[in-house]
Amino acid sequence: MRKWSLALALAAAAVPALAHAQPAAPAGALHVDTQYFTLPNGLRVVLTKDSIAPTVTVGVYYGIGFRVEPRDRTGFAHLFEHLMFQGSKHAPKGVFDTTITNSGGVNNGSTRFDFTNYYEILPSGALERMLWLEADRMANPVIDDVVLKNQQGVVGNEIKVNVLNQPYSTWPWIDLPMLANTNWYNSHNFYGDLKEVEAATVPDAQSFSKQFYRPNNAVLVIAGDLDYAATRAMVEKYFGPIPAAAPVAQPDISEPRQTEEKFRSRVDALAPKPGYAAGYHVPARGTPEWYAMGLIDQILVQGDDSRLFRKLVTDTGIAGEIDGGINGDLGNMFNYRGPMLWSFSFTHDPTHSTAQITQAVDEVIEELRSKPVSAAELERARTKMRSALYGTIDGGGRVGLVDLLAVYALFDNDPAAVNRIEAGFAQVTPALIQKTAQEYLRKTNRSVYVIAPGAQAKGGK
Amino acid sequence: MKRALLAFAVLLAAPVPALAQDSFPPAPPIADPKPFTLPATETYTLPNGLQVTLIPYGIAPKTVVSLRVRAGAVNEGDAVWLSEVTGALMKEGAAGKTAADLAAAAAGMGGQLDVSAGMQTTGIGTNVLSEYAPAAIQLVSDVAIRPTLPASELARVKANLGRQLSVALSQPGTVADVALGRTVYGANHPYGRLIPGAGQLQGYTIAQVRAFHDGQFGAKRAHLYVAGRFDAVAVKAAIDKAFAGWAAGPAPVMLESPHKPGPQIVLIDRPGAPQTTLRLAFDASRAGTDADIPQRVTNALLGGAFSSRITVNIREDKGYTYSPYSDIDFSPEQALWGFQADVTTEHTGDSLKEVFKEIRRMQTEPVPAEEAKGIRTYLAGLFAISNSTSAAVTGTLATRDLLGLPADWTERYVPAVLAVTPEQMMASARAGYPIGKLILVVVGDLKTVVPQLKAQPELANVPMTTVTVP
């Protein structure tokens, strides 16, 4: 296997004249060069250098996701994410975002199952100021009644725009985990009940911050136009003095093996067409079966050549498109830690009944469970996976690259593991695909959640 | 237990006392951004008129192959969404291959065949592993030039589009956009006819679809972009082989798109809606005119950036909304400035009051020098950030070409942005946001919202029409 490295590819990218353009590097294993170290206070730091553009991408990932939040405060992890933008001791409200904008950068944050992330993409000349800002909000966030009330309004409007005033609302991205899982941590409405979001208090936020938003529960990734030694010195200067806290005690988020098929339906008052979603618990992340499940996802759902697409779209006309994946609604198969679903969903016309659709799905699933996949189809799945992985690594603003490095640092303490992802998929055989399908694509491991339309379909026949 | 752990953690911490008042270092300076330029590209034209642009870019061994054909909704006449039906059917087979063959071929290259019909163009493309770039070029040409357009799949394709249309129309944002288009451009203009009439979509025949493809697709209307890592020699040879035989076809059409004058308020009832979906619009200057770059800088500060004045006001200060945003929508012959937000129903009037206040502030007070510099720097930096992938650069160059901007526009953009003065911004705000001529679309719980609108002096005497969508 020839290795192509970022440094090598960049040498080619830097050639200005077309006449000298290099042919593409031969296909081979991906390799991202990183420097990885841990500060005495427990902050894990990943640096990776490139020269795509004179910009840097900074990601701060905290090991707290929306699965783990106070039981009477659903939506709190997400509300707290918003509070982190509301000012810190040395950078009052507004300074954080304005500094980034005015230096020529963009920023955002998001709350996911097992982490909350904050990232910035900005000119490399602003890196040190950015680290200063991130360190100040890690050390000294300012959370008071004024900002809490403001962000309760903003988050309330976020829930309205994405759920309450939208057809399908929580389907399938919240509904399906709530149905498939039994442990409260995995099965509550993580976007939050509006009343519980509005009930949050400043002391709630302060204790949440103290418990989870500490350097020993965080990963800092810096990628792009940087100098390794100088960047490390900056990180030590600004983050080094932040005191560690007690190690975070994670609650038990495990799920028992599902043994009965589950089904639920609800009428959605705003939805004009029925919807069908199915989810299956997947093997533990990082196991050989999990890699197999990743390729099963490619074989069954990803792309127009996938088996479910061909069955449900091309052959039967039940659906027009199929969304799905492992952690497909809120991430990808790499960026979570804990129980997870492989799922797919689509809207359809009422001419197709739920029973008809389930039968069509079963035909596809049972074929994979009973017959080995051909070498050619497995290879095509691997090719799609490799292409998707390169797309992530080479994606806009390095956000995908930073995300991969961050989650492998946060969950596995091993960001270099991104260079072994391809090898994991390379190990998967037709026999392992079949064995994995036998156990994980059982009907008794399935949850089906359907939407009945409560609105008049418009737009003509 | 917890206490013991804490003591242990303190031992691990760096030997600095826990954040005393002044122990945090002062804010370090920000260095000036380094220049960023797009990669060198090569553009040439085949004898049949097909334009080709090669863009070596990126790190991963992937290649974007993207063909943009000037055949879209603007070419449909009254047959709204005929281009959508045609685009969807083009994926159903080409050059003797079935839909399944095409899908498997693209997947085997690490790509996915994408055909998307838009207002001005139909895009046919894929993003593949570099070693398959020549094969991807052949695949794209097959779909563009020799689609099967099978009658057997037409009903299914129309049913899928009909379902997408129903779902889209159940979203308040779509309803608002449709109403805005009708209000600004009129119901008989392509920009005002975003959705087909009842029964129209299902009535299209295979003959209409084939006639649309035959009559509207051709090399003279097409531009092929190849971006990423690729072997240029092999790619050029593949382009010649795949596209040299394509008929030239007609030249692109140029529309006339006059705007109906405001002021006008259009209301759509969404009983019980927890939010009001707003669209506010003004005429804007065409891309590439002298007023264009100043209007972009002005828009960014007013509502186009996360730190913009409207966002800071109605989101970060008042909490009325999550997602306020403004931008300028360009087409080759016209442009429209638009602000959009979904605001808490009870604060609909309050939100608009603040928007008008921010517009007036831009029109009457010069932007402080530091704020002006900040927003200029933001747009300059955003140019580098938003062109960080092969697909994004392709989009930037395709937009430049569609809008008829000169080839060096992408080189001149950043210096032009950095040269905009506070005086120009004030002039741009005065010319660009004449509140007395506003077009406002409101989708919400009208019994609650209309009294709030009437209470705003800017809206009290503006003609209000209640409409339905579709």
mmCIF file of C-alpha atoms in Angstrom, chain A residues 4-6 9-10 12-13 16-18 21-27 40-41 50-55 78 82 85-86 89-90 93-94 97-107 121-126 128-133 135-137 139-140 149-151 153-158 160-162 164-168 191 214 225 237-238 240-247 270-274 302-305 309-310 313-321 347-349 380 383-384 386-388 390-391 393-398 455 457-461, chain B residues 2 5-6 8-10 12-14 16-36 40-43 54-62 91-92 99-100 103-105 107-113 127-132 153 156 159-160 162-173 196-202 229-232 270 273-277 305-307 312 314-323 342-346 370-371 373-375 377-382 384-385 388-390 443 469-470:
data_model
loop_
_atom_site.group_PDB
_atom_site.id
_atom_site.type_symbol
_atom_site.label_atom_id
_atom_site.label_comp_id
_atom_site.label_asym_id
_atom_site.label_seq_id
_atom_site.Cartn_x
_atom_site.Cartn_y
_atom_site.Cartn_z
ATOM 1 C CA TRP A 4 -0.041 9.497 0.515
ATOM 2 C CA SER A 5 0.544 12.105 3.138
ATOM 3 C CA LEU A 6 -0.822 15.590 3.491
ATOM 4 C CA ALA A 9 -0.084 16.178 -1.602
ATOM 5 C CA LEU A 10 0.517 19.764 -0.586
ATOM 6 C CA ALA A 12 1.775 19.147 -5.499
ATOM 7 C CA ALA A 13 -0.937 21.622 -4.585
ATOM 8 C CA PRO A 16 1.160 27.160 -9.419
ATOM 9 C CA ALA A 17 1.334 26.523 -13.143
ATOM 10 C CA LEU A 18 -1.040 24.088 -14.659
ATOM 11 C CA ALA A 21 0.261 20.056 -12.184
ATOM 12 C CA GLN A 22 1.020 16.702 -10.669
ATOM 13 C CA PRO A 23 -1.033 13.681 -11.476
ATOM 14 C CA ALA A 24 -3.195 12.579 -8.617
ATOM 15 C CA ALA A 25 -1.508 10.645 -5.890
ATOM 16 C CA PRO A 26 -2.138 6.934 -6.245
ATOM 17 C CA ALA A 27 -4.942 5.613 -4.147
ATOM 18 C CA PRO A 40 -0.863 18.588 33.337
ATOM 19 C CA ASN A 41 -4.476 19.673 33.927
ATOM 20 C CA ASP A 50 -1.256 22.109 6.381
ATOM 21 C CA SER A 51 -0.990 24.930 3.887
ATOM 22 C CA ILE A 52 -4.321 24.759 2.053
ATOM 23 C CA ALA A 53 -5.121 28.344 2.996
ATOM 24 C CA PRO A 54 -3.645 30.902 5.423
ATOM 25 C CA THR A 55 -6.294 29.994 7.962
ATOM 26 C CA HIS A 78 -27.892 22.369 24.404
ATOM 27 C CA HIS A 82 -25.625 28.612 23.927
ATOM 28 C CA PHE A 85 -21.161 32.215 23.735
ATOM 29 C CA GLN A 86 -22.472 34.794 26.166
ATOM 30 C CA LYS A 89 -14.578 37.398 32.528
ATOM 31 C CA HIS A 90 -12.096 39.108 30.196
ATOM 32 C CA LYS A 93 -20.865 39.493 25.971
ATOM 33 C CA GLY A 94 -20.492 40.122 22.258
ATOM 34 C CA ASP A 97 -18.288 36.604 18.225
ATOM 35 C CA THR A 98 -17.329 40.114 17.149
ATOM 36 C CA THR A 99 -13.618 39.392 17.550
ATOM 37 C CA ILE A 100 -13.945 36.374 15.274
ATOM 38 C CA THR A 101 -16.042 38.178 12.671
ATOM 39 C CA ASN A 102 -13.816 41.247 12.655
ATOM 40 C CA SER A 103 -10.667 39.196 12.214
ATOM 41 C CA GLY A 104 -12.173 37.515 9.147
ATOM 42 C CA GLY A 105 -13.450 34.298 10.656
ATOM 43 C CA VAL A 106 -16.567 32.291 11.331
ATOM 44 C CA ASN A 107 -17.596 30.190 14.307
ATOM 45 C CA ILE A 121 -12.169 29.046 11.248
ATOM 46 C CA LEU A 122 -10.127 32.213 10.995
ATOM 47 C CA PRO A 123 -6.991 33.771 9.520
ATOM 48 C CA SER A 124 -3.906 32.254 11.103
ATOM 49 C CA GLY A 125 -2.823 35.662 12.426
ATOM 50 C CA ALA A 126 -5.765 35.547 14.834
ATOM 51 C CA GLU A 128 -3.378 33.379 19.526
ATOM 52 C CA ARG A 129 -6.288 35.702 20.287
ATOM 53 C CA MET A 130 -8.667 32.833 19.575
ATOM 54 C CA LEU A 131 -6.891 30.566 22.065
ATOM 55 C CA TRP A 132 -7.035 33.357 24.631
ATOM 56 C CA LEU A 133 -10.799 33.652 24.089
ATOM 57 C CA ALA A 135 -9.281 29.629 27.424
ATOM 58 C CA ASP A 136 -11.136 32.480 29.103
ATOM 59 C CA ARG A 137 -14.524 30.931 28.490
ATOM 60 C CA ALA A 139 -11.911 29.147 32.840
ATOM 61 C CA ASN A 140 -14.293 32.010 33.509
ATOM 62 C CA LYS A 149 -33.119 34.699 29.989
ATOM 63 C CA ASN A 150 -31.919 35.911 26.584
ATOM 64 C CA GLN A 151 -30.707 32.468 25.498
ATOM 65 C CA GLY A 153 -35.636 32.989 24.335
ATOM 66 C CA VAL A 154 -33.206 32.117 21.533
ATOM 67 C CA VAL A 155 -33.292 28.373 22.242
ATOM 68 C CA GLY A 156 -37.081 28.489 22.557
ATOM 69 C CA ASN A 157 -37.169 30.013 19.086
ATOM 70 C CA GLU A 158 -34.741 27.398 17.825
ATOM 71 C CA LYS A 160 -40.029 26.429 17.460
ATOM 72 C CA VAL A 161 -38.358 26.873 14.088
ATOM 73 C CA ASN A 162 -36.991 23.324 13.932
ATOM 74 C CA LEU A 164 -42.967 23.164 16.741
ATOM 75 C CA ASN A 165 -43.642 25.071 13.514
ATOM 76 C CA GLN A 166 -42.235 22.380 11.199
ATOM 77 C CA PRO A 167 -43.892 19.349 9.641
ATOM 78 C CA TYR A 168 -42.489 16.038 10.972
ATOM 79 C CA TYR A 191 -33.831 19.033 22.314
ATOM 80 C CA ARG A 214 -13.152 21.417 32.645
ATOM 81 C CA ASP A 225 -1.476 27.203 8.858
ATOM 82 C CA LYS A 237 0.354 29.713 28.178
ATOM 83 C CA TYR A 238 -3.414 30.153 27.993
ATOM 84 C CA GLY A 240 -2.067 25.481 31.255
ATOM 85 C CA PRO A 241 -3.133 27.510 34.315
ATOM 86 C CA ILE A 242 -6.783 26.398 34.204
ATOM 87 C CA PRO A 243 -7.307 24.048 37.144
ATOM 88 C CA ALA A 244 -8.504 20.533 36.553
ATOM 89 C CA ALA A 245 -11.631 19.291 38.254
ATOM 90 C CA ALA A 246 -12.657 15.917 39.543
ATOM 91 C CA PRO A 247 -12.675 13.284 36.815
ATOM 92 C CA LEU A 270 -48.483 19.718 10.039
ATOM 93 C CA ALA A 271 -47.286 16.768 7.925
ATOM 94 C CA PRO A 272 -48.991 16.238 4.552
ATOM 95 C CA LYS A 273 -47.574 12.786 3.738
ATOM 96 C CA PRO A 274 -46.923 9.603 5.713
ATOM 97 C CA GLN A 302 -25.857 5.092 0.970
ATOM 98 C CA GLY A 303 -26.188 6.157 -2.636
ATOM 99 C CA ASP A 304 -28.441 5.332 -5.544
ATOM 100 C CA ASP A 305 -26.739 1.964 -6.017
ATOM 101 C CA PHE A 309 -32.666 2.603 -2.648
ATOM 102 C CA ARG A 310 -33.069 0.240 -5.555
ATOM 103 C CA VAL A 313 -37.138 3.922 -4.988
ATOM 104 C CA THR A 314 -36.288 2.368 -8.334
ATOM 105 C CA ASP A 315 -38.234 -0.897 -8.255
ATOM 106 C CA THR A 316 -41.362 -0.213 -6.192
ATOM 107 C CA GLY A 317 -41.639 3.581 -6.318
ATOM 108 C CA ILE A 318 -42.486 3.639 -2.618
ATOM 109 C CA ALA A 319 -40.041 6.464 -1.855
ATOM 110 C CA GLY A 320 -38.225 9.163 -3.804
ATOM 111 C CA GLU A 321 -35.137 9.316 -1.633
ATOM 112 C CA THR A 347 -41.810 10.022 3.222
ATOM 113 C CA HIS A 348 -44.203 8.183 0.928
ATOM 114 C CA ASP A 349 -47.698 8.346 -0.495
ATOM 115 C CA ARG A 380 -17.835 -0.925 -4.122
ATOM 116 C CA THR A 383 -14.730 2.533 -2.353
ATOM 117 C CA LYS A 384 -17.726 4.650 -1.357
ATOM 118 C CA ARG A 386 -13.010 5.686 1.277
ATOM 119 C CA SER A 387 -14.322 8.475 -0.901
ATOM 120 C CA ALA A 388 -16.602 9.698 1.886
ATOM 121 C CA TYR A 390 -11.491 11.668 2.018
ATOM 122 C CA GLY A 391 -14.389 14.049 1.529
ATOM 123 C CA ILE A 393 -10.882 15.021 5.727
ATOM 124 C CA ASP A 394 -10.720 17.448 2.810
ATOM 125 C CA GLY A 395 -14.037 19.117 3.628
ATOM 126 C CA GLY A 396 -14.853 22.769 4.022
ATOM 127 C CA GLY A 397 -12.863 24.736 6.566
ATOM 128 C CA ARG A 398 -11.192 21.525 7.872
ATOM 129 C CA ALA A 455 -52.456 17.990 7.194
ATOM 130 C CA ALA A 457 -51.511 17.642 1.036
ATOM 131 C CA LYS A 458 -51.146 20.711 -1.187
ATOM 132 C CA GLY A 459 -49.550 21.241 -4.525
ATOM 133 C CA GLY A 460 -52.014 19.412 -6.725
ATOM 134 C CA LYS A 461 -52.390 15.774 -7.536
ATOM 135 C CA LYS B 2 -15.765 13.652 45.643
ATOM 136 C CA LEU B 5 -10.881 13.261 44.007
ATOM 137 C CA LEU B 6 -10.772 17.031 44.082
ATOM 138 C CA PHE B 8 -6.021 14.699 43.789
ATOM 139 C CA ALA B 9 -6.996 16.885 40.860
ATOM 140 C CA VAL B 10 -5.482 19.955 42.450
ATOM 141 C CA LEU B 12 -2.312 17.509 39.001
ATOM 142 C CA ALA B 13 -3.058 21.081 38.106
ATOM 143 C CA ALA B 14 -0.354 23.463 36.978
ATOM 144 C CA VAL B 16 -0.558 28.483 39.391
ATOM 145 C CA PRO B 17 -3.082 29.570 41.997
ATOM 146 C CA ALA B 18 -6.577 29.149 40.712
ATOM 147 C CA LEU B 19 -7.221 32.198 38.584
ATOM 148 C CA ALA B 20 -6.627 35.087 40.846
ATOM 149 C CA GLN B 21 -8.022 38.405 39.676
ATOM 150 C CA ASP B 22 -5.112 39.331 37.424
ATOM 151 C CA SER B 23 -3.449 36.035 36.633
ATOM 152 C CA PHE B 24 -5.132 35.728 33.250
ATOM 153 C CA PRO B 25 -2.824 37.045 30.546
ATOM 154 C CA PRO B 26 -3.813 40.135 28.576
ATOM 155 C CA ALA B 27 -5.395 39.718 25.144
ATOM 156 C CA PRO B 28 -2.700 39.045 22.549
ATOM 157 C CA PRO B 29 -2.683 41.052 19.304
ATOM 158 C CA ILE B 30 -4.179 39.862 16.028
ATOM 159 C CA ALA B 31 -1.807 39.912 13.070
ATOM 160 C CA ASP B 32 -2.999 41.089 9.660
ATOM 161 C CA PRO B 33 -4.344 38.268 7.502
ATOM 162 C CA LYS B 34 -2.053 36.858 4.846
ATOM 163 C CA PRO B 35 -3.280 37.180 1.264
ATOM 164 C CA PHE B 36 -5.352 34.367 -0.171
ATOM 165 C CA ALA B 40 -4.653 29.195 -11.068
ATOM 166 C CA THR B 41 -7.192 27.814 -13.507
ATOM 167 C CA GLU B 42 -7.202 27.031 -17.181
ATOM 168 C CA THR B 43 -10.240 27.852 -19.311
ATOM 169 C CA LEU B 54 -9.783 23.114 -14.979
ATOM 170 C CA ILE B 55 -9.074 23.905 -11.324
ATOM 171 C CA PRO B 56 -6.231 21.983 -9.663
ATOM 172 C CA TYR B 57 -7.002 22.226 -5.952
ATOM 173 C CA GLY B 58 -7.178 20.474 -2.620
ATOM 174 C CA ILE B 59 -5.315 17.681 -0.910
ATOM 175 C CA ALA B 60 -7.296 14.487 -0.996
ATOM 176 C CA PRO B 61 -7.182 12.443 -4.193
ATOM 177 C CA LYS B 62 -10.664 13.448 -5.303
ATOM 178 C CA LYS B 91 -30.794 9.952 -13.882
ATOM 179 C CA GLU B 92 -32.986 7.069 -15.020
ATOM 180 C CA ALA B 99 -30.472 3.830 -13.791
ATOM 181 C CA ALA B 100 -28.972 0.972 -11.780
ATOM 182 C CA ALA B 103 -25.646 4.425 -10.034
ATOM 183 C CA ALA B 104 -23.308 1.447 -9.752
ATOM 184 C CA ALA B 105 -20.793 3.055 -12.112
ATOM 185 C CA ALA B 107 -20.511 4.399 -6.811
ATOM 186 C CA GLY B 108 -17.619 2.335 -8.127
ATOM 187 C CA MET B 109 -15.745 5.620 -8.655
ATOM 188 C CA GLY B 110 -16.517 6.694 -5.100
ATOM 189 C CA GLY B 111 -19.100 9.137 -6.362
ATOM 190 C CA GLN B 112 -22.789 9.654 -6.766
ATOM 191 C CA LEU B 113 -24.450 10.949 -9.897
ATOM 192 C CA ASN B 127 -17.290 13.926 -6.942
ATOM 193 C CA VAL B 128 -15.063 10.875 -7.391
ATOM 194 C CA LEU B 129 -11.708 9.405 -6.419
ATOM 195 C CA SER B 130 -9.067 11.000 -8.644
ATOM 196 C CA GLU B 131 -8.115 7.879 -10.543
ATOM 197 C CA TYR B 132 -11.640 7.789 -11.990
ATOM 198 C CA GLU B 153 -40.242 5.864 -15.167
ATOM 199 C CA ARG B 156 -42.813 7.511 -10.602
ATOM 200 C CA ALA B 159 -45.034 11.222 -8.010
ATOM 201 C CA ASN B 160 -41.754 11.765 -6.151
ATOM 202 C CA GLY B 162 -45.290 15.832 -6.177
ATOM 203 C CA ARG B 163 -44.527 14.458 -2.730
ATOM 204 C CA GLN B 164 -41.528 16.769 -2.352
ATOM 205 C CA LEU B 165 -43.765 19.658 -3.333
ATOM 206 C CA SER B 166 -46.407 18.742 -0.723
ATOM 207 C CA VAL B 167 -43.813 18.456 2.019
ATOM 208 C CA ALA B 168 -42.166 21.717 0.994
ATOM 209 C CA LEU B 169 -45.506 23.541 1.016
ATOM 210 C CA SER B 170 -46.146 22.415 4.596
ATOM 211 C CA GLN B 171 -43.076 24.423 5.669
ATOM 212 C CA PRO B 172 -43.711 28.092 6.413
ATOM 213 C CA GLY B 173 -40.435 29.135 4.781
ATOM 214 C CA PRO B 196 -46.578 24.255 -10.545
ATOM 215 C CA GLY B 197 -50.332 24.672 -10.467
ATOM 216 C CA ALA B 198 -52.716 22.001 -9.254
ATOM 217 C CA GLY B 199 -52.562 19.007 -11.575
ATOM 218 C CA GLN B 200 -49.955 20.637 -13.819
ATOM 219 C CA LEU B 201 -47.002 18.542 -12.660
ATOM 220 C CA GLN B 202 -48.786 15.215 -13.103
ATOM 221 C CA ARG B 229 -6.492 16.535 -7.859
ATOM 222 C CA PHE B 230 -6.372 15.079 -11.354
ATOM 223 C CA ASP B 231 -4.118 14.193 -14.238
ATOM 224 C CA ALA B 232 -4.696 17.193 -16.519
ATOM 225 C CA ARG B 270 -50.984 29.923 9.671
ATOM 226 C CA ALA B 273 -48.296 29.204 14.611
ATOM 227 C CA PRO B 274 -45.830 29.769 17.473
ATOM 228 C CA GLN B 275 -43.652 31.846 15.168
ATOM 229 C CA THR B 276 -44.111 34.322 12.376
ATOM 230 C CA THR B 277 -42.067 33.674 9.250
ATOM 231 C CA ALA B 305 -23.073 38.027 9.459
ATOM 232 C CA PHE B 306 -23.487 36.420 12.865
ATOM 233 C CA SER B 307 -22.202 39.618 14.487
ATOM 234 C CA VAL B 312 -27.109 41.157 17.791
ATOM 235 C CA ILE B 314 -33.178 40.780 17.894
ATOM 236 C CA ARG B 315 -31.373 37.551 18.782
ATOM 237 C CA GLU B 316 -28.521 38.243 21.170
ATOM 238 C CA ASP B 317 -30.129 41.152 22.976
ATOM 239 C CA LYS B 318 -33.873 40.452 22.792
ATOM 240 C CA GLY B 319 -34.178 36.696 22.177
ATOM 241 C CA TYR B 320 -37.015 37.153 19.660
ATOM 242 C CA THR B 321 -35.541 34.728 17.123
ATOM 243 C CA TYR B 322 -32.930 32.068 16.479
ATOM 244 C CA SER B 323 -32.252 32.520 12.812
ATOM 245 C CA ASP B 342 -38.782 33.230 12.174
ATOM 246 C CA VAL B 343 -39.746 35.296 15.211
ATOM 247 C CA THR B 344 -41.829 34.589 18.297
ATOM 248 C CA THR B 345 -45.433 35.304 17.316
ATOM 249 C CA GLU B 346 -45.952 37.760 20.179
ATOM 250 C CA GLU B 370 -13.433 50.091 13.565
ATOM 251 C CA GLU B 371 -16.777 48.450 12.891
ATOM 252 C CA LYS B 373 -12.923 47.699 9.133
ATOM 253 C CA GLY B 374 -14.184 44.653 11.000
ATOM 254 C CA ILE B 375 -16.917 43.850 8.515
ATOM 255 C CA THR B 377 -12.078 42.039 7.136
ATOM 256 C CA TYR B 378 -14.872 39.534 7.716
ATOM 257 C CA LEU B 379 -15.892 39.433 4.062
ATOM 258 C CA ALA B 380 -12.261 39.209 2.951
ATOM 259 C CA GLY B 381 -11.629 36.330 5.352
ATOM 260 C CA LEU B 382 -14.851 34.616 4.398
ATOM 261 C CA ALA B 384 -10.771 32.243 1.852
ATOM 262 C CA ILE B 385 -12.913 30.136 4.165
ATOM 263 C CA SER B 388 -11.625 25.882 0.872
ATOM 264 C CA THR B 389 -12.854 22.893 -1.129
ATOM 265 C CA SER B 390 -12.869 21.937 -4.791
ATOM 266 C CA VAL B 443 -46.697 33.895 7.401
ATOM 267 C CA VAL B 469 -50.233 29.389 -1.129
ATOM 268 C CA PRO B 470 -50.375 27.339 -3.299
#
